[in-house]
Amino acid sequence: AEDPLIKQVVDGAEGEALTDHHHFSIFKRKFGKSYASQEEHDHRFKVFRANLRRARRHQKLDPSAVHGVTQFSDLTPSEFRRTYLGLRSKLRLPKDATQAPILPTDS
Amino acid sequence: LPADFDWRDHGAVTGVKNQGSCGSCWSFSTTGALEGANFLATEKLVSLSEQQLVDCDHECDPEEPGSCDSGCNGGLMNSAFEYTLKAGGLMREEDYPYTGTDRGACKFDKSKIAASVANFSVVTLDEDQIAANLVKNGPLAIAINAVFMQTYVGGVSCPYICSRRLDHGVLLVGYGSAGYSAVRMKEKPYWIIKNSWGESWGDGGYYKICRGRNICGVDSMVSTVAAVQTSS
């Protein structure tokens, strides 16, 4: 379960906070992120830390993929859904949509 | 059916695009499917305009008032195909570039249509049928639940549990036969999905998700479109 990318250099919660700070600095530099105020910065850091924990949970739930920091790591799940998705999930066929014909799959 | 298939190898897929901070995934899924269908019809790969859909497509669900395509506030690929059918087609990306906002007026120019929809249909949930339609008709517009995509960096996603509530429109461009799944300690077949969050996200802008169990609803809403040849 030890994430090979994160080397624990000090013990305990303080060490983890230090590591998350380090990750957040790399994240801001890589994705060109900047925040209008210290307050906003602190809020985004808190969201970022929560998303690091989510990434670790996703990694456990989805071990054949690689989960980690993406450009969306400073967004809450609802901000992410509201801003970067956009599907109106109405499973209803418009008038002109027909059912695709069944195709042969055995040859 | 071939064991592995990827429309990118056949030149039917444009480069990964970026929808930015706008809920317009549905328009990228729509243009991707029509770009592929138009390639099959004309052997020319033309990048089509999502902004035309964002600005001009307000097609509503005939049976559900208020459920309309609404620019950055969301839409549905099937409705977008319906709009494209009625409008006559989509313009080129370069003639109607993407801005990622939906405050502009519709600037659709009928004389500059680059691709038109002949018809579109919905593919059943059966994965073999989905694969057959993909191989025969080109990339498919699909919907998925994006919960794991916010933290996805690479590999083949095969989560134990994943909601099938669909919230994101993407493009199915191919499938592979052997993505290794550590937890299942065996090779698993997977779908290859083109996303619209730029090349720096995921696997070069793509998402791979394993086949077989309608994971994250990936098989639930699949549409195929046929294009007519237009000259512009």
CSV table of C-alpha atoms in Angstrom, one decimal:
chain,number,residue,atom,x,y,z
A,1,ALA,CA,0.0,0.0,0.0
A,2,GLU,CA,3.0,2.4,0.2
A,3,ASP,CA,2.9,4.8,-2.7
A,4,PRO,CA,6.3,4.5,-4.4
A,5,LEU,CA,6.1,8.2,-5.4
A,6,ILE,CA,5.8,9.6,-1.9
A,7,LYS,CA,8.8,9.1,0.4
A,8,GLN,CA,7.9,9.7,4.0
A,9,VAL,CA,10.7,12.0,5.3
A,10,VAL,CA,9.2,12.8,8.8
A,11,ASP,CA,6.8,10.8,10.9
A,12,GLY,CA,3.2,11.3,11.7
A,13,ALA,CA,0.5,13.8,10.6
A,14,GLU,CA,3.1,16.6,10.5
A,15,GLY,CA,5.1,14.6,8.0
A,16,GLU,CA,2.0,13.9,5.9
A,17,ALA,CA,1.1,17.6,5.9
A,18,LEU,CA,4.6,18.5,4.8
A,19,THR,CA,4.4,15.9,1.9
A,20,ASP,CA,0.9,17.2,0.8
A,21,HIS,CA,2.3,20.7,0.8
A,22,HIS,CA,5.1,19.5,-1.4
A,23,HIS,CA,2.6,17.8,-3.7
A,24,PHE,CA,0.5,20.9,-3.8
A,25,SER,CA,3.4,23.0,-4.9
A,26,ILE,CA,4.3,20.6,-7.7
A,27,PHE,CA,0.6,20.6,-8.7
A,28,LYS,CA,0.3,24.4,-8.8
A,29,ARG,CA,3.5,24.6,-10.9
A,30,LYS,CA,2.5,21.8,-13.3
A,31,PHE,CA,-1.0,23.0,-14.0
A,32,GLY,CA,-0.2,26.8,-13.7
A,33,LYS,CA,-2.7,27.2,-10.8
A,34,SER,CA,-2.8,30.5,-8.8
A,35,TYR,CA,-5.5,31.7,-6.3
A,36,ALA,CA,-6.7,35.2,-5.7
A,37,SER,CA,-6.3,35.2,-1.9
A,38,GLN,CA,-4.5,33.3,0.9
A,39,GLU,CA,-8.0,32.2,2.0
A,40,GLU,CA,-8.8,30.8,-1.4
A,41,HIS,CA,-5.3,29.2,-1.4
A,42,ASP,CA,-5.9,27.5,1.9
A,43,HIS,CA,-9.3,26.3,0.9
A,44,ARG,CA,-7.9,24.8,-2.3
A,45,PHE,CA,-5.1,23.1,-0.4
A,46,LYS,CA,-7.7,21.5,1.9
A,47,VAL,CA,-9.7,20.3,-1.2
A,48,PHE,CA,-6.4,19.1,-2.7
A,49,ARG,CA,-5.6,17.0,0.4
A,50,ALA,CA,-9.0,15.5,0.4
A,51,ASN,CA,-8.5,14.6,-3.3
A,52,LEU,CA,-5.2,13.0,-2.5
A,53,ARG,CA,-7.0,10.8,-0.1
A,54,ARG,CA,-9.7,10.1,-2.7
A,55,ALA,CA,-7.0,9.2,-5.2
A,56,ARG,CA,-5.6,6.7,-2.8
A,57,ARG,CA,-9.1,5.2,-2.2
A,58,HIS,CA,-9.6,5.1,-6.0
A,59,GLN,CA,-6.3,3.3,-6.3
A,60,LYS,CA,-7.4,0.6,-3.9
A,61,LEU,CA,-10.8,0.3,-5.6
A,62,ASP,CA,-9.2,0.3,-9.1
A,63,PRO,CA,-5.8,-1.3,-8.8
A,64,SER,CA,-5.3,-2.0,-12.5
A,65,ALA,CA,-5.3,1.8,-13.3
A,66,VAL,CA,-3.1,4.5,-12.0
A,67,HIS,CA,-4.8,7.2,-9.9
A,68,GLY,CA,-3.2,10.3,-8.6
A,69,VAL,CA,-3.0,14.1,-9.1
A,70,THR,CA,-4.7,15.5,-12.2
A,71,GLN,CA,-5.6,19.1,-13.2
A,72,PHE,CA,-8.9,18.6,-11.3
A,73,SER,CA,-7.2,17.8,-7.9
A,74,ASP,CA,-8.1,21.2,-6.4
A,75,LEU,CA,-11.8,20.8,-7.2
A,76,THR,CA,-14.5,19.2,-5.1
A,77,PRO,CA,-16.4,16.3,-6.8
A,78,SER,CA,-19.4,18.5,-7.2
A,79,GLU,CA,-17.4,21.4,-8.7
A,80,PHE,CA,-15.7,18.9,-11.0
A,81,ARG,CA,-19.1,17.4,-12.1
A,82,ARG,CA,-20.7,20.8,-12.6
A,83,THR,CA,-17.9,22.4,-14.6
A,84,TYR,CA,-16.2,19.7,-16.6
A,85,LEU,CA,-18.9,17.1,-17.5
A,86,GLY,CA,-22.2,18.2,-19.0
A,87,LEU,CA,-24.3,15.2,-19.9
A,88,ARG,CA,-28.0,15.6,-19.5
A,89,SER,CA,-28.7,12.0,-18.7
A,90,LYS,CA,-32.1,11.5,-20.1
A,91,LEU,CA,-32.2,8.0,-21.6
A,92,ARG,CA,-35.0,8.8,-24.1
A,93,LEU,CA,-34.9,8.3,-27.8
A,94,PRO,CA,-35.6,11.4,-29.9
A,95,LYS,CA,-38.0,10.8,-32.8
A,96,ASP,CA,-35.4,10.1,-35.5
A,97,ALA,CA,-33.2,7.8,-33.4
A,98,THR,CA,-33.8,4.2,-34.4
A,99,GLN,CA,-32.4,1.1,-32.9
A,100,ALA,CA,-29.2,0.1,-34.7
A,101,PRO,CA,-29.6,-3.1,-36.7
A,102,ILE,CA,-28.1,-6.3,-35.1
A,103,LEU,CA,-24.8,-6.9,-36.8
A,104,PRO,CA,-23.1,-10.3,-37.3
A,105,THR,CA,-20.3,-10.8,-34.8
A,106,ASP,CA,-19.2,-14.4,-35.4
A,107,SER,CA,-17.1,-13.9,-38.5
B,1,LEU,CA,-14.6,-9.2,-34.9
B,2,PRO,CA,-10.9,-8.4,-34.6
B,3,ALA,CA,-9.4,-8.9,-31.1
B,4,ASP,CA,-8.0,-5.4,-31.1
B,5,PHE,CA,-9.3,-2.4,-33.0
B,6,ASP,CA,-8.5,1.3,-32.9
B,7,TRP,CA,-10.0,3.9,-35.2
B,8,ARG,CA,-6.9,6.1,-34.5
B,9,ASP,CA,-4.9,3.6,-36.5
B,10,HIS,CA,-7.2,4.2,-39.4
B,11,GLY,CA,-7.0,8.0,-39.4
B,12,ALA,CA,-10.6,8.5,-38.4
B,13,VAL,CA,-10.0,10.4,-35.1
B,14,THR,CA,-9.0,14.0,-34.7
B,15,GLY,CA,-6.6,15.2,-32.0
B,16,VAL,CA,-7.7,15.3,-28.4
B,17,LYS,CA,-9.6,18.5,-27.7
B,18,ASN,CA,-10.3,20.5,-24.5
B,19,GLN,CA,-13.8,21.6,-23.5
B,20,GLY,CA,-12.3,23.9,-20.8
B,21,SER,CA,-14.5,25.0,-17.9
B,22,CYS,CA,-17.7,24.4,-19.8
B,23,GLY,CA,-20.2,21.5,-19.4
B,24,SER,CA,-20.1,20.8,-23.2
B,25,CYS,CA,-18.8,17.2,-23.2
B,26,TRP,CA,-21.9,16.2,-25.1
B,27,SER,CA,-20.8,18.4,-28.1
B,28,PHE,CA,-17.4,16.8,-28.2
B,29,SER,CA,-18.9,13.3,-28.2
B,30,THR,CA,-21.2,14.3,-31.0
B,31,THR,CA,-18.6,15.9,-33.2
B,32,GLY,CA,-16.2,13.0,-32.6
B,33,ALA,CA,-18.8,10.5,-33.8
B,34,LEU,CA,-19.7,12.6,-36.9
B,35,GLU,CA,-16.0,13.3,-37.7
B,36,GLY,CA,-15.5,9.5,-37.8
B,37,ALA,CA,-18.6,8.8,-39.8
B,38,ASN,CA,-17.7,11.6,-42.2
B,39,PHE,CA,-14.2,10.1,-42.6
B,40,LEU,CA,-15.8,6.8,-43.6
B,41,ALA,CA,-18.1,8.6,-46.1
B,42,THR,CA,-15.5,10.9,-47.6
B,43,GLU,CA,-12.1,9.5,-46.6
B,44,LYS,CA,-11.3,13.0,-45.3
B,45,LEU,CA,-10.8,13.7,-41.6
B,46,VAL,CA,-12.3,17.1,-40.8
B,47,SER,CA,-12.5,18.6,-37.4
B,48,LEU,CA,-16.0,19.7,-36.7
B,49,SER,CA,-17.3,22.6,-34.6
B,50,GLU,CA,-18.5,22.0,-31.1
B,51,GLN,CA,-19.1,25.7,-30.7
B,52,GLN,CA,-21.9,25.5,-33.3
B,53,LEU,CA,-23.6,23.0,-31.1
B,54,VAL,CA,-22.9,25.0,-27.9
B,55,ASP,CA,-24.3,28.2,-29.5
B,56,CYS,CA,-27.0,27.0,-31.8
B,57,ASP,CA,-28.3,23.6,-30.6
B,58,HIS,CA,-31.2,24.0,-28.2
B,59,GLU,CA,-32.9,20.8,-29.3
B,60,CYS,CA,-35.3,19.6,-26.6
B,61,ASP,CA,-36.4,16.2,-25.6
B,62,PRO,CA,-39.9,16.0,-27.3
B,63,GLU,CA,-41.3,14.2,-24.4
B,64,GLU,CA,-39.7,16.1,-21.6
B,65,PRO,CA,-40.1,19.9,-21.8
B,66,GLY,CA,-37.1,21.7,-20.4
B,67,SER,CA,-34.7,18.9,-21.1
B,68,CYS,CA,-32.9,20.7,-23.9
B,69,ASP,CA,-29.3,21.0,-25.1
B,70,SER,CA,-28.0,24.0,-23.2
B,71,GLY,CA,-24.5,24.9,-24.2
B,72,CYS,CA,-22.2,24.8,-21.1
B,73,ASN,CA,-25.1,23.8,-18.9
B,74,GLY,CA,-25.2,20.4,-20.5
B,75,GLY,CA,-26.8,18.4,-23.4
B,76,LEU,CA,-27.3,15.0,-24.9
B,77,MET,CA,-25.6,13.5,-27.9
B,78,ASN,CA,-28.8,12.1,-29.3
B,79,SER,CA,-30.5,15.5,-29.2
B,80,ALA,CA,-27.4,17.0,-30.8
B,81,PHE,CA,-27.6,14.5,-33.7
B,82,GLU,CA,-31.3,15.5,-34.0
B,83,TYR,CA,-30.3,19.1,-34.2
B,84,THR,CA,-27.5,18.4,-36.7
B,85,LEU,CA,-30.0,16.5,-38.8
B,86,LYS,CA,-32.4,19.4,-38.8
B,87,ALA,CA,-29.8,22.1,-39.3
B,88,GLY,CA,-28.3,20.3,-42.2
B,89,GLY,CA,-24.9,19.7,-40.7
B,90,LEU,CA,-21.9,21.0,-38.8
B,91,MET,CA,-19.3,23.5,-39.8
B,92,ARG,CA,-15.6,23.0,-39.7
B,93,GLU,CA,-13.8,23.7,-36.4
B,94,GLU,CA,-11.7,26.4,-38.1
B,95,ASP,CA,-14.7,28.1,-39.5
B,96,TYR,CA,-16.5,28.2,-36.1
B,97,PRO,CA,-13.8,27.8,-33.4
B,98,TYR,CA,-14.4,26.7,-29.9
B,99,THR,CA,-14.4,29.4,-27.2
B,100,GLY,CA,-15.6,27.3,-24.2
B,101,THR,CA,-18.3,29.8,-23.3
B,102,ASP,CA,-22.0,29.9,-24.3
B,103,ARG,CA,-22.6,33.6,-24.2
B,104,GLY,CA,-22.2,34.1,-27.9
B,105,ALA,CA,-24.9,34.3,-30.5
B,106,CYS,CA,-25.4,31.5,-33.0
B,107,LYS,CA,-23.1,32.1,-36.0
B,108,PHE,CA,-24.1,29.1,-38.1
B,109,ASP,CA,-23.5,29.5,-41.8
B,110,LYS,CA,-25.4,27.0,-43.8
B,111,SER,CA,-23.1,27.5,-46.8
B,112,LYS,CA,-20.2,26.3,-44.8
B,113,ILE,CA,-21.5,22.9,-43.7
B,114,ALA,CA,-18.6,20.4,-43.7
B,115,ALA,CA,-20.5,17.2,-42.6
B,116,SER,CA,-24.1,16.1,-42.4
B,117,VAL,CA,-26.0,13.5,-40.6
B,118,ALA,CA,-27.8,10.9,-42.7
B,119,ASN,CA,-29.2,9.1,-39.7
B,120,PHE,CA,-28.3,8.0,-36.2
B,121,SER,CA,-29.3,5.1,-34.0
B,122,VAL,CA,-28.9,3.7,-30.6
B,123,VAL,CA,-26.9,0.5,-30.1
B,124,THR,CA,-28.1,-2.1,-27.7
B,125,LEU,CA,-26.3,-2.8,-24.4
B,126,ASP,CA,-24.7,-5.9,-25.8
B,127,GLU,CA,-20.9,-5.4,-25.9
B,128,ASP,CA,-20.4,-7.5,-29.0
B,129,GLN,CA,-23.0,-5.4,-30.8
B,130,ILE,CA,-21.2,-2.3,-29.6
B,131,ALA,CA,-17.9,-3.6,-30.9
B,132,ALA,CA,-19.4,-4.6,-34.2
B,133,ASN,CA,-21.1,-1.2,-34.7
B,134,LEU,CA,-17.8,0.5,-33.7
B,135,VAL,CA,-15.8,-1.5,-36.3
B,136,LYS,CA,-18.5,-1.1,-39.0
B,137,ASN,CA,-19.8,2.5,-38.5
B,138,GLY,CA,-16.9,4.3,-36.9
B,139,PRO,CA,-16.4,5.8,-33.4
B,140,LEU,CA,-19.4,5.8,-31.2
B,141,ALA,CA,-20.9,8.5,-29.0
B,142,ILE,CA,-21.2,7.1,-25.5
B,143,ALA,CA,-21.9,8.2,-22.0
B,144,ILE,CA,-20.2,7.2,-18.8
B,145,ASN,CA,-20.0,7.9,-15.1
B,146,ALA,CA,-16.9,10.0,-14.6
B,147,VAL,CA,-16.3,9.4,-10.8
B,148,PHE,CA,-13.0,7.6,-11.3
B,149,MET,CA,-11.9,9.9,-14.1
B,150,GLN,CA,-11.2,12.9,-11.8
B,151,THR,CA,-8.2,11.0,-10.4
B,152,TYR,CA,-7.3,8.8,-13.4
B,153,VAL,CA,-3.7,9.1,-14.6
B,154,GLY,CA,-3.3,5.9,-16.7
B,155,GLY,CA,-3.7,2.2,-17.1
B,156,VAL,CA,-6.9,0.2,-17.6
B,157,SER,CA,-9.6,1.3,-15.1
B,158,CYS,CA,-11.5,-1.7,-13.7
B,159,PRO,CA,-13.0,-0.6,-10.4
B,160,TYR,CA,-14.8,-3.1,-8.2
B,161,ILE,CA,-17.7,-0.8,-7.9
B,162,CYS,CA,-18.8,2.2,-9.9
B,163,SER,CA,-22.0,4.0,-10.3
B,164,ARG,CA,-23.9,3.6,-13.6
B,165,ARG,CA,-25.4,7.1,-13.3
B,166,LEU,CA,-24.3,8.7,-16.5
B,167,ASP,CA,-22.9,12.2,-16.3
B,168,HIS,CA,-20.3,12.5,-19.0
B,169,GLY,CA,-20.3,12.3,-22.8
B,170,VAL,CA,-17.2,10.8,-24.5
B,171,LEU,CA,-16.2,9.0,-27.7
B,172,LEU,CA,-15.5,5.2,-28.0
B,173,VAL,CA,-12.7,4.8,-30.6
B,174,GLY,CA,-11.6,1.3,-30.1
B,175,TYR,CA,-10.9,-1.7,-27.9
B,176,GLY,CA,-8.0,-3.8,-26.8
B,177,SER,CA,-7.9,-7.4,-25.8
B,178,ALA,CA,-5.2,-7.4,-23.1
B,179,GLY,CA,-5.0,-4.8,-20.4
B,180,TYR,CA,-3.5,-6.4,-17.3
B,181,SER,CA,-5.7,-6.4,-14.2
B,182,ALA,CA,-3.6,-7.0,-11.1
B,183,VAL,CA,-6.5,-7.8,-8.8
B,184,ARG,CA,-7.9,-10.3,-11.2
B,185,MET,CA,-4.3,-11.4,-12.2
B,186,LYS,CA,-5.2,-11.8,-15.8
B,187,GLU,CA,-5.5,-9.9,-19.0
B,188,LYS,CA,-8.7,-8.1,-19.4
B,189,PRO,CA,-10.3,-6.6,-22.6
B,190,TYR,CA,-10.9,-2.9,-22.5
B,191,TRP,CA,-12.5,0.0,-24.3
B,192,ILE,CA,-10.4,2.9,-25.6
B,193,ILE,CA,-12.2,6.2,-25.0
B,194,LYS,CA,-11.4,9.7,-26.3
B,195,ASN,CA,-12.1,12.3,-23.7
B,196,SER,CA,-12.2,16.1,-24.1
B,197,TRP,CA,-10.0,17.4,-21.2
B,198,GLY,CA,-6.8,17.9,-23.3
B,199,GLU,CA,-3.9,15.7,-23.9
B,200,SER,CA,-2.3,16.2,-20.5
B,201,TRP,CA,-5.1,14.4,-18.8
B,202,GLY,CA,-5.2,10.6,-18.4
B,203,ASP,CA,-3.5,8.4,-21.0
B,204,GLY,CA,-2.6,11.1,-23.5
B,205,GLY,CA,-6.2,12.4,-23.3
B,206,TYR,CA,-7.6,8.9,-23.5
B,207,TYR,CA,-9.3,6.7,-20.9
B,208,LYS,CA,-9.2,2.9,-20.9
B,209,ILE,CA,-11.9,1.0,-19.0
B,210,CYS,CA,-12.3,-2.7,-18.9
B,211,ARG,CA,-15.1,-4.4,-20.8
B,212,GLY,CA,-17.6,-7.0,-19.7
B,213,ARG,CA,-19.7,-5.6,-16.9
B,214,ASN,CA,-21.1,-2.3,-18.1
B,215,ILE,CA,-18.6,-0.7,-15.7
B,216,CYS,CA,-19.5,2.9,-14.8
B,217,GLY,CA,-22.4,2.5,-17.3
B,218,VAL,CA,-20.1,2.6,-20.3
B,219,ASP,CA,-22.5,0.4,-22.4
B,220,SER,CA,-25.7,2.1,-21.4
B,221,MET,CA,-26.0,4.9,-23.9
B,222,VAL,CA,-24.3,4.2,-27.2
B,223,SER,CA,-25.1,6.0,-30.4
B,224,THR,CA,-23.9,5.5,-33.9
B,225,VAL,CA,-24.2,8.1,-36.6
B,226,ALA,CA,-24.0,7.8,-40.4
B,227,ALA,CA,-22.8,10.8,-42.4
B,228,VAL,CA,-23.6,11.9,-45.9
B,229,GLN,CA,-21.0,13.2,-48.3
B,230,THR,CA,-21.1,16.9,-48.7
B,231,SER,CA,-18.9,19.2,-50.6
B,232,SER,CA,-18.1,22.6,-49.2
